[in-house]
Amino acid sequence: MKYTIRQAGSNVNVTPTSPLREFFLLTAGLLGGVIGIYILLGLAVDLIVPRISTDLENKMGRLFIRSIEAKDMDSQRKSYIRSLLEDLQERCAQLPYSIKVHIRQASTVNAAALPAGHIIVYTGLLDKVASENELAFVLAHEMGHFAHRDHLRGMGRAFVFITISTLLFGTDSSISKMLAHGLNITEMSFSRKQETRADEFALETLHCNYGHVAGATDFFEKISKVEDPGKFGHYFASHPERRKRISHLENIIRSREFKLGRRDPLPKTWRQLKD
Amino acid sequence: MNNLLFFLSLIAIGFVVGTLAEKRHYRSIHEREKKLLYLPAVTMKTVINPDKKIASAELVYGSAVISIDYFKRFLASLRNIFGGTVKSYESLIDRARREALIRMKEMAGDATVIVNVRIETSTIGRSANRKGVGCLEAIAYGTAMTLEK
C-alpha cells in the first residue's frame, strides 16, 4: 500500500451556498408567516368580540383606566355631561355598561369609546358644541359604539393580543400592562358600516330623549365647513363620507317622520365652565 | 425602530466581518495544509514497516476554538424555525477541525507519521442561540511516530 501525498480538491463538508440568499429566503418566509398570523388575527376579532363577557371587558378596561384617569380633568362640565349621559341611558339607551366620562385637554374635536364603558371627550369638542342636542348626539353616537361593541372591534388585532394576555396572565401581569401601553387605544378605526349604525343608534336615542331630532346633523355640518380636516381628530376627520352621513340621517328623519323641534341650550355658564 | 436598526447593523457587521475573517482563515488553512502535506496523519493504529524500527512515539494534539458571528447565529436561529441543514455552521466546524489537525501536525514537528488520529468537537458556551457567545472547539490528537532512518 502506497501513501500518496495529495491535498483534497473540494470540500465535501461545507455546502457551497450563498448565505445572503439563504438569509433573505428564510427572513421572507418568517415575515410571510407573521403577516399570515396578523391577517388571521384580524379575522379572529369578529369571532371573538361577541364572546367577550362584560366582566372580562371590565377587567381589560382596568388595564387602560389608570393612564386615562391620570390625565383626567375634574371639570364642572364633566358632571353636566355625566348627568346628560345618565338621562340618555335611563330613558332611552339601556346598556350593560356603567358609562364613565373622562375629559381630556386637547384641541381635538373628538370623543372616543373605550372598553368597559369609558368615554373620552376632548375639550376641543366641548368648545365647539352649541346645543345640548348636539352634544347628546355625539355622546349617543359613542353609546351606539358600545351597544354594537364596535369599541372592541375598533382596537383590531391588538384586541386579540390583549384578550389572550388578559386571559392567560391576568390584568396585573407586566405583559398585559406592556401590551396595553403599547397600544394606542385612541387610534381606533371604525368601518363606515359601524359608523352608520352608531349614527342610527344616536338618532333613535335623540328622538327618544327629546321627542325630536333637532341638532342631529349640526356637528357634521359644522365640521364640513372647516377647510382643514387634519386639525380635527379621527371622530370626524376619519369619516370622509361626512356628506353621505348627513344625507343618510336626513333620509331617516324624513322616512320615519321625525320632528325637528327647538334645540335645548347648553347651560348659560357653559363657556365659563372651562377648566 | 431604533432597535431594528441596531439589530440590522449588528447583522450587517456580523456578515461583513465574519465573511472576511472566514476567507482569510481558509486561505491560511490551505497554505499551511500544503506545507504540512509531507506528514501523513492516519486513523490506523499502527503503520506496518518491518524494515525500520520506531525511534520514538509521542502524543500530539492540536485544538482550535472558533466563534460564530451574529449573522451566522441569526441564520441558524432562522433554521431552527424551518429546519434543514444549518449551512452557516458547517464552515465553522470545518475550519475548527482542519485548524486543529494543522496544529497537531505542527506539534509533531519532523515525525514520520501520525497514527491513530482522532478528532473531537465540543461547544463552549452552549447558549449559542440565546445570549452569550457560542463557540466551537475541535481537538485533534494522535500518536506521532518517528521511524529510524
Coordinates of C-alpha atoms in Angstrom, one line a residue:
Chain A
M1 CA 0.0 0.0 0.0
K2 CA 1.5 3.2 -1.1
Y3 CA 0.7 6.5 0.6
T4 CA 0.3 9.3 -1.9
I5 CA 0.5 12.8 -0.8
R6 CA -2.3 15.0 -2.1
Q7 CA -4.5 17.8 -1.0
A8 CA -8.2 17.4 -1.1
G9 CA -9.6 19.2 -4.1
S10 CA -13.1 20.1 -3.0
N11 CA -14.5 20.4 0.5
V12 CA -17.5 18.0 0.9
N13 CA -18.2 19.1 4.4
V14 CA -19.2 22.6 3.6
T15 CA -22.2 23.2 1.4
P16 CA -21.4 25.7 -1.3
T17 CA -24.2 28.2 -0.7
S18 CA -24.8 31.9 -0.7
P19 CA -25.5 32.9 2.9
L20 CA -27.2 36.1 1.9
R21 CA -29.6 34.3 -0.4
E22 CA -30.4 31.9 2.5
F23 CA -30.8 34.8 4.8
F24 CA -33.3 36.6 2.6
L25 CA -35.2 33.5 1.8
L26 CA -35.6 32.5 5.4
T27 CA -36.4 36.0 6.5
A28 CA -39.0 36.3 3.8
G29 CA -40.5 33.0 4.9
L30 CA -40.7 34.2 8.5
L31 CA -42.2 37.5 7.6
G32 CA -44.7 35.8 5.4
G33 CA -45.7 33.6 8.4
V34 CA -46.0 36.6 10.7
I35 CA -48.1 38.5 8.2
G36 CA -50.3 35.5 7.7
I37 CA -50.9 35.3 11.5
Y38 CA -51.5 39.0 11.6
I39 CA -54.2 38.7 8.9
L40 CA -55.8 35.7 10.7
L41 CA -55.9 37.8 13.9
G42 CA -57.7 40.5 12.1
L43 CA -60.3 37.9 11.1
A44 CA -60.4 36.5 14.6
V45 CA -61.6 39.8 16.0
D46 CA -65.1 39.4 14.6
L47 CA -65.2 35.8 16.0
I48 CA -64.0 36.8 19.5
V49 CA -65.8 40.0 20.2
P50 CA -69.4 38.6 20.5
R51 CA -68.0 36.0 23.0
I52 CA -66.4 38.5 25.3
S53 CA -68.4 39.0 28.6
T54 CA -68.7 42.4 30.1
D55 CA -66.9 41.0 33.1
L56 CA -63.8 40.2 31.0
E57 CA -64.2 43.6 29.3
N58 CA -64.2 45.4 32.6
K59 CA -61.0 43.5 33.5
M60 CA -59.4 44.7 30.3
G61 CA -60.7 48.2 30.9
R62 CA -58.7 48.2 34.2
L63 CA -55.6 47.9 32.1
F64 CA -56.1 51.3 30.5
I65 CA -58.0 53.1 33.1
R66 CA -55.1 54.2 35.2
S67 CA -53.4 56.0 32.4
I68 CA -56.6 57.6 31.4
E69 CA -57.5 58.8 34.9
A70 CA -54.1 60.2 35.3
K71 CA -54.9 62.8 32.6
D72 CA -58.4 63.3 33.8
M73 CA -59.6 66.8 34.4
D74 CA -62.0 67.4 37.2
S75 CA -64.2 69.7 35.2
Q76 CA -67.6 71.1 36.0
R77 CA -68.5 70.3 32.5
K78 CA -67.9 66.7 33.3
S79 CA -70.7 66.5 35.9
Y80 CA -73.0 68.1 33.3
I81 CA -72.0 65.5 30.7
R82 CA -72.4 62.7 33.2
S83 CA -75.9 63.7 34.1
L84 CA -76.8 64.1 30.4
L85 CA -75.4 60.6 29.8
E86 CA -77.3 59.2 32.8
D87 CA -80.5 60.7 31.4
L88 CA -79.9 59.2 28.0
Q89 CA -79.2 55.8 29.5
E90 CA -82.1 55.7 31.9
R91 CA -84.7 56.9 29.5
C92 CA -83.6 55.5 26.1
A93 CA -80.5 53.5 25.8
Q94 CA -80.1 50.7 28.3
L95 CA -76.6 49.5 28.0
P96 CA -74.9 46.8 30.1
Y97 CA -72.1 49.3 31.0
S98 CA -71.9 52.0 33.6
I99 CA -70.6 54.7 31.4
K100 CA -67.8 56.9 32.8
V101 CA -66.8 60.1 31.3
H102 CA -63.2 61.4 31.1
I103 CA -62.4 64.8 29.8
R104 CA -59.1 65.4 28.3
Q105 CA -57.5 68.7 27.3
A106 CA -56.8 68.7 23.6
S107 CA -57.9 70.7 20.6
T108 CA -59.1 67.5 19.0
V109 CA -62.8 67.7 18.2
N110 CA -63.4 64.2 19.2
A111 CA -64.8 61.7 21.5
A112 CA -63.8 58.0 21.9
A113 CA -65.4 54.9 23.3
L114 CA -63.0 52.7 25.2
P115 CA -63.5 49.2 26.7
A116 CA -65.6 48.9 29.8
G117 CA -67.8 51.9 29.2
H118 CA -65.2 54.7 29.3
I119 CA -65.9 57.7 27.1
I120 CA -63.1 60.2 26.5
V121 CA -64.3 63.6 25.5
Y122 CA -61.8 66.1 24.3
T123 CA -62.1 69.8 25.3
G124 CA -61.9 70.7 21.6
L125 CA -65.3 69.1 21.1
L126 CA -66.8 70.8 24.2
D127 CA -65.7 74.2 22.9
K128 CA -67.4 73.5 19.6
V129 CA -70.8 72.3 20.6
A130 CA -73.6 74.8 20.6
S131 CA -76.6 73.0 22.0
E132 CA -77.4 70.2 24.3
N133 CA -78.9 68.2 21.5
E134 CA -75.7 68.3 19.5
L135 CA -73.7 67.1 22.5
A136 CA -76.2 64.4 23.2
F137 CA -76.0 63.2 19.6
V138 CA -72.2 62.8 19.9
L139 CA -72.5 61.1 23.2
A140 CA -75.2 58.8 21.9
H141 CA -73.1 58.0 18.9
E142 CA -70.4 56.7 21.2
M143 CA -73.0 54.8 23.2
G144 CA -74.0 53.3 19.9
H145 CA -70.5 52.0 19.5
F146 CA -70.9 50.4 23.0
A147 CA -74.2 48.9 22.1
H148 CA -72.7 47.3 19.0
R149 CA -69.4 46.6 20.7
D150 CA -67.5 48.4 18.0
H151 CA -65.1 49.8 20.6
L152 CA -63.7 46.3 20.9
R153 CA -63.6 45.6 17.2
G154 CA -62.0 49.0 16.6
M155 CA -59.0 48.0 18.6
G156 CA -58.4 45.5 15.9
R157 CA -55.7 42.9 16.2
A158 CA -54.3 44.4 19.3
F159 CA -57.6 43.5 20.9
V160 CA -56.9 39.8 20.3
F161 CA -53.4 40.1 21.9
I162 CA -54.9 41.9 24.9
T163 CA -57.7 39.4 25.3
I164 CA -55.3 36.5 25.2
S165 CA -52.9 38.0 27.6
T166 CA -55.7 39.0 30.0
L167 CA -57.0 35.5 30.0
L168 CA -53.5 34.0 30.3
F169 CA -51.7 36.3 32.6
G170 CA -54.4 38.4 34.3
T171 CA -54.6 42.2 34.5
D172 CA -51.7 42.6 36.9
S173 CA -49.1 41.0 34.8
S174 CA -46.4 43.1 33.3
I175 CA -47.1 41.6 29.9
S176 CA -50.7 42.7 29.8
K177 CA -49.7 46.2 31.0
M178 CA -47.0 46.4 28.4
L179 CA -49.4 45.5 25.7
A180 CA -52.0 48.0 26.9
H181 CA -49.3 50.7 27.0
G182 CA -48.0 49.8 23.6
L183 CA -51.4 50.1 22.1
N184 CA -52.7 53.5 21.3
I185 CA -56.3 52.9 22.2
T186 CA -57.5 56.3 21.0
E187 CA -56.3 55.4 17.5
M188 CA -59.2 53.1 16.9
S189 CA -60.7 52.8 13.5
F190 CA -64.3 52.1 12.7
S191 CA -65.7 51.0 9.4
R192 CA -68.2 53.0 7.6
K193 CA -70.9 50.5 8.4
Q194 CA -70.1 50.7 12.1
E195 CA -70.3 54.5 12.0
T196 CA -73.6 54.4 10.2
R197 CA -75.1 52.0 12.7
A198 CA -73.8 54.2 15.6
D199 CA -75.3 57.2 13.8
E200 CA -78.7 55.5 13.6
F201 CA -78.5 54.5 17.2
A202 CA -77.7 58.1 18.2
L203 CA -80.6 59.3 16.1
E204 CA -83.0 56.9 17.8
T205 CA -81.7 57.9 21.2
L206 CA -82.0 61.6 20.4
H207 CA -85.6 61.1 19.3
C208 CA -86.5 59.1 22.3
N209 CA -85.0 61.6 24.7
Y210 CA -86.2 64.8 23.3
G211 CA -89.1 63.8 21.2
H212 CA -87.5 65.4 18.2
V213 CA -84.2 65.2 16.4
A214 CA -83.0 68.7 16.0
G215 CA -79.3 69.1 16.3
A216 CA -78.5 65.6 15.0
T217 CA -76.6 66.8 11.9
D218 CA -75.3 70.0 13.5
F219 CA -72.0 68.6 14.1
F220 CA -71.3 67.3 10.7
E221 CA -72.5 70.5 9.1
K222 CA -70.2 72.5 11.3
I223 CA -67.2 70.4 10.6
S224 CA -67.7 70.1 6.9
K225 CA -67.4 73.8 6.6
V226 CA -63.9 73.7 8.0
E227 CA -61.2 73.6 5.4
D228 CA -58.5 71.6 7.1
P229 CA -59.8 68.3 8.4
G230 CA -56.3 67.4 9.7
K231 CA -56.9 69.7 12.6
F232 CA -59.7 67.6 13.9
G233 CA -59.5 64.2 15.4
H234 CA -60.4 60.9 14.0
Y235 CA -64.0 61.1 15.1
F236 CA -64.9 63.3 12.1
A237 CA -61.7 63.5 10.2
S238 CA -61.6 59.8 9.6
H239 CA -65.2 59.9 8.4
P240 CA -64.6 61.2 4.9
E241 CA -68.2 60.3 3.9
R242 CA -69.5 63.1 6.1
R243 CA -71.9 64.4 3.4
K244 CA -73.2 60.9 2.9
R245 CA -73.8 60.5 6.6
I246 CA -75.7 63.8 6.8
S247 CA -77.9 62.8 3.9
H248 CA -78.3 59.3 5.4
L249 CA -79.6 60.8 8.7
E250 CA -81.8 63.2 6.8
N251 CA -83.3 60.3 4.8
I252 CA -84.1 58.5 8.1
I253 CA -85.6 61.7 9.6
R254 CA -87.8 62.1 6.5
S255 CA -88.9 58.5 6.2
R256 CA -89.6 58.0 9.9
E257 CA -91.2 61.4 10.0
F258 CA -89.1 62.5 13.0
K259 CA -89.9 66.0 14.1
L260 CA -87.4 68.8 14.3
G261 CA -88.0 70.9 17.5
R262 CA -86.2 73.5 19.4
R263 CA -82.7 72.9 20.4
D264 CA -82.1 72.8 24.2
P265 CA -79.4 75.3 25.0
L266 CA -76.4 74.4 27.0
P267 CA -76.2 75.8 30.5
K268 CA -75.6 79.6 30.4
T269 CA -72.4 79.1 32.3
W270 CA -71.1 76.6 29.7
R271 CA -68.4 78.9 28.4
Q272 CA -67.3 79.9 31.9
L273 CA -67.1 76.2 32.9
K274 CA -63.8 75.8 31.2
D275 CA -61.2 74.3 33.2
Chain B
M1 CA -37.4 51.4 15.0
N2 CA -34.0 52.1 16.7
N3 CA -33.9 48.6 18.0
L4 CA -34.4 47.3 14.5
L5 CA -31.7 49.5 13.1
F6 CA -29.3 48.4 15.8
F7 CA -30.2 44.8 15.1
L8 CA -29.8 45.1 11.4
S9 CA -26.4 46.9 11.7
L10 CA -25.3 44.0 14.0
I11 CA -26.3 41.6 11.4
A12 CA -24.5 43.6 8.7
I13 CA -21.3 43.8 10.7
G14 CA -21.5 40.1 11.5
F15 CA -21.9 39.3 7.8
V16 CA -19.1 41.6 6.5
V17 CA -16.6 40.9 9.3
G18 CA -17.5 37.2 9.6
T19 CA -17.1 36.6 5.8
L20 CA -13.8 38.4 5.7
A21 CA -12.4 36.5 8.7
E22 CA -13.6 33.2 7.2
K23 CA -12.0 33.9 3.8
R24 CA -8.7 34.8 5.5
H25 CA -8.8 31.8 7.7
Y26 CA -9.4 29.5 4.7
R27 CA -6.5 31.0 2.8
S28 CA -4.3 30.4 5.8
I29 CA -5.6 26.8 6.2
H30 CA -4.9 26.0 2.5
E31 CA -1.4 27.3 2.7
R32 CA -0.4 25.5 5.9
E33 CA -2.1 22.3 4.8
K34 CA 0.1 22.3 1.7
K35 CA 3.2 22.9 3.8
L36 CA 2.4 20.0 6.1
L37 CA 1.5 17.6 3.4
Y38 CA 4.8 15.7 3.9
L39 CA 3.4 14.4 7.3
P40 CA 0.7 11.9 6.9
A41 CA -1.9 11.7 9.6
V42 CA -3.9 8.5 9.5
T43 CA -6.5 6.8 11.6
M44 CA -4.8 3.4 11.6
K45 CA -3.4 2.2 14.9
T46 CA 0.0 1.5 13.5
V47 CA 2.0 1.5 10.3
I48 CA 3.5 -1.8 9.4
N49 CA 7.0 -1.3 8.2
P50 CA 9.2 -4.2 9.2
D51 CA 12.3 -2.7 7.8
K52 CA 12.5 0.2 10.1
K53 CA 12.5 0.5 13.8
I54 CA 10.4 3.0 15.6
A55 CA 12.6 5.6 17.2
S56 CA 10.0 7.5 19.2
A57 CA 6.3 7.7 19.6
E58 CA 4.5 10.5 21.4
L59 CA 1.1 12.1 21.9
V60 CA 0.5 15.1 19.7
Y61 CA -2.6 17.3 19.8
G62 CA -3.9 20.5 18.5
S63 CA -7.1 22.4 19.3
A64 CA -8.9 25.4 17.8
V65 CA -11.8 27.4 19.1
I66 CA -13.9 29.2 16.6
S67 CA -16.7 31.6 17.4
I68 CA -19.9 32.2 15.5
D69 CA -20.7 35.7 14.3
Y70 CA -24.0 37.5 14.7
F71 CA -25.1 36.8 11.1
K72 CA -24.4 33.1 11.3
R73 CA -26.2 32.9 14.6
F74 CA -29.2 34.7 13.2
L75 CA -29.2 32.4 10.1
A76 CA -29.0 29.4 12.4
S77 CA -31.9 30.6 14.5
L78 CA -34.0 31.0 11.4
R79 CA -33.0 27.5 10.5
N80 CA -34.2 26.5 14.0
I81 CA -37.7 27.6 12.9
F82 CA -37.8 26.0 9.5
G83 CA -35.5 23.0 9.9
G84 CA -32.9 21.8 7.4
T85 CA -29.2 21.7 7.2
V86 CA -27.6 24.5 9.2
K87 CA -25.3 25.5 6.4
S88 CA -24.0 28.6 8.2
Y89 CA -22.4 26.4 10.9
E90 CA -20.9 23.9 8.5
S91 CA -17.9 26.1 7.6
L92 CA -17.3 26.8 11.3
I93 CA -16.9 23.2 12.2
D94 CA -14.9 22.5 9.1
R95 CA -12.5 25.3 9.9
A96 CA -12.2 24.2 13.5
R97 CA -11.4 20.6 12.6
R98 CA -8.8 21.5 9.9
E99 CA -7.2 24.1 12.1
A100 CA -6.9 21.5 14.9
L101 CA -5.4 19.0 12.5
I102 CA -2.8 21.6 11.3
R103 CA -1.9 22.5 14.8
M104 CA -1.5 18.8 15.7
K105 CA 0.8 18.3 12.7
E106 CA 2.8 21.4 13.7
M107 CA 3.2 19.9 17.2
A108 CA 4.5 16.7 15.7
G109 CA 7.5 18.5 14.1
D110 CA 9.6 16.2 12.0
A111 CA 7.9 12.9 12.9
T112 CA 7.4 10.4 10.1
V113 CA 3.7 9.7 10.5
I114 CA 0.9 10.4 13.0
V115 CA -1.2 7.4 13.6
N116 CA -4.5 6.8 15.4
V117 CA -5.7 10.3 14.7
R118 CA -9.0 11.3 16.4
I119 CA -11.0 14.5 16.1
E120 CA -13.4 15.6 18.7
T121 CA -15.6 18.6 18.9
S122 CA -17.2 20.3 21.9
T123 CA -19.2 23.5 22.4
I124 CA -18.1 26.3 24.7
G125 CA -21.0 28.5 25.8
R126 CA -23.9 26.3 25.0
S127 CA -26.4 29.1 24.8
A128 CA -25.4 29.9 21.3
N129 CA -28.9 30.8 20.3
R130 CA -29.7 32.8 23.4
K131 CA -27.4 35.3 25.0
G132 CA -23.7 34.8 25.3
V133 CA -21.2 33.7 22.8
G134 CA -21.4 30.4 21.1
C135 CA -18.1 28.8 20.4
L136 CA -17.0 25.6 19.0
E137 CA -13.8 23.7 19.9
A138 CA -12.2 21.0 17.8
I139 CA -9.4 18.9 19.2
A140 CA -7.4 16.5 17.1
Y141 CA -4.9 14.1 18.7
G142 CA -2.9 11.2 17.6
T143 CA 0.5 9.4 18.1
A144 CA 3.4 10.9 16.2
M145 CA 5.9 8.2 15.3
T146 CA 9.4 8.7 14.1
L147 CA 11.0 5.8 12.3
E148 CA 14.7 5.2 12.3
K149 CA 16.4 6.3 9.1

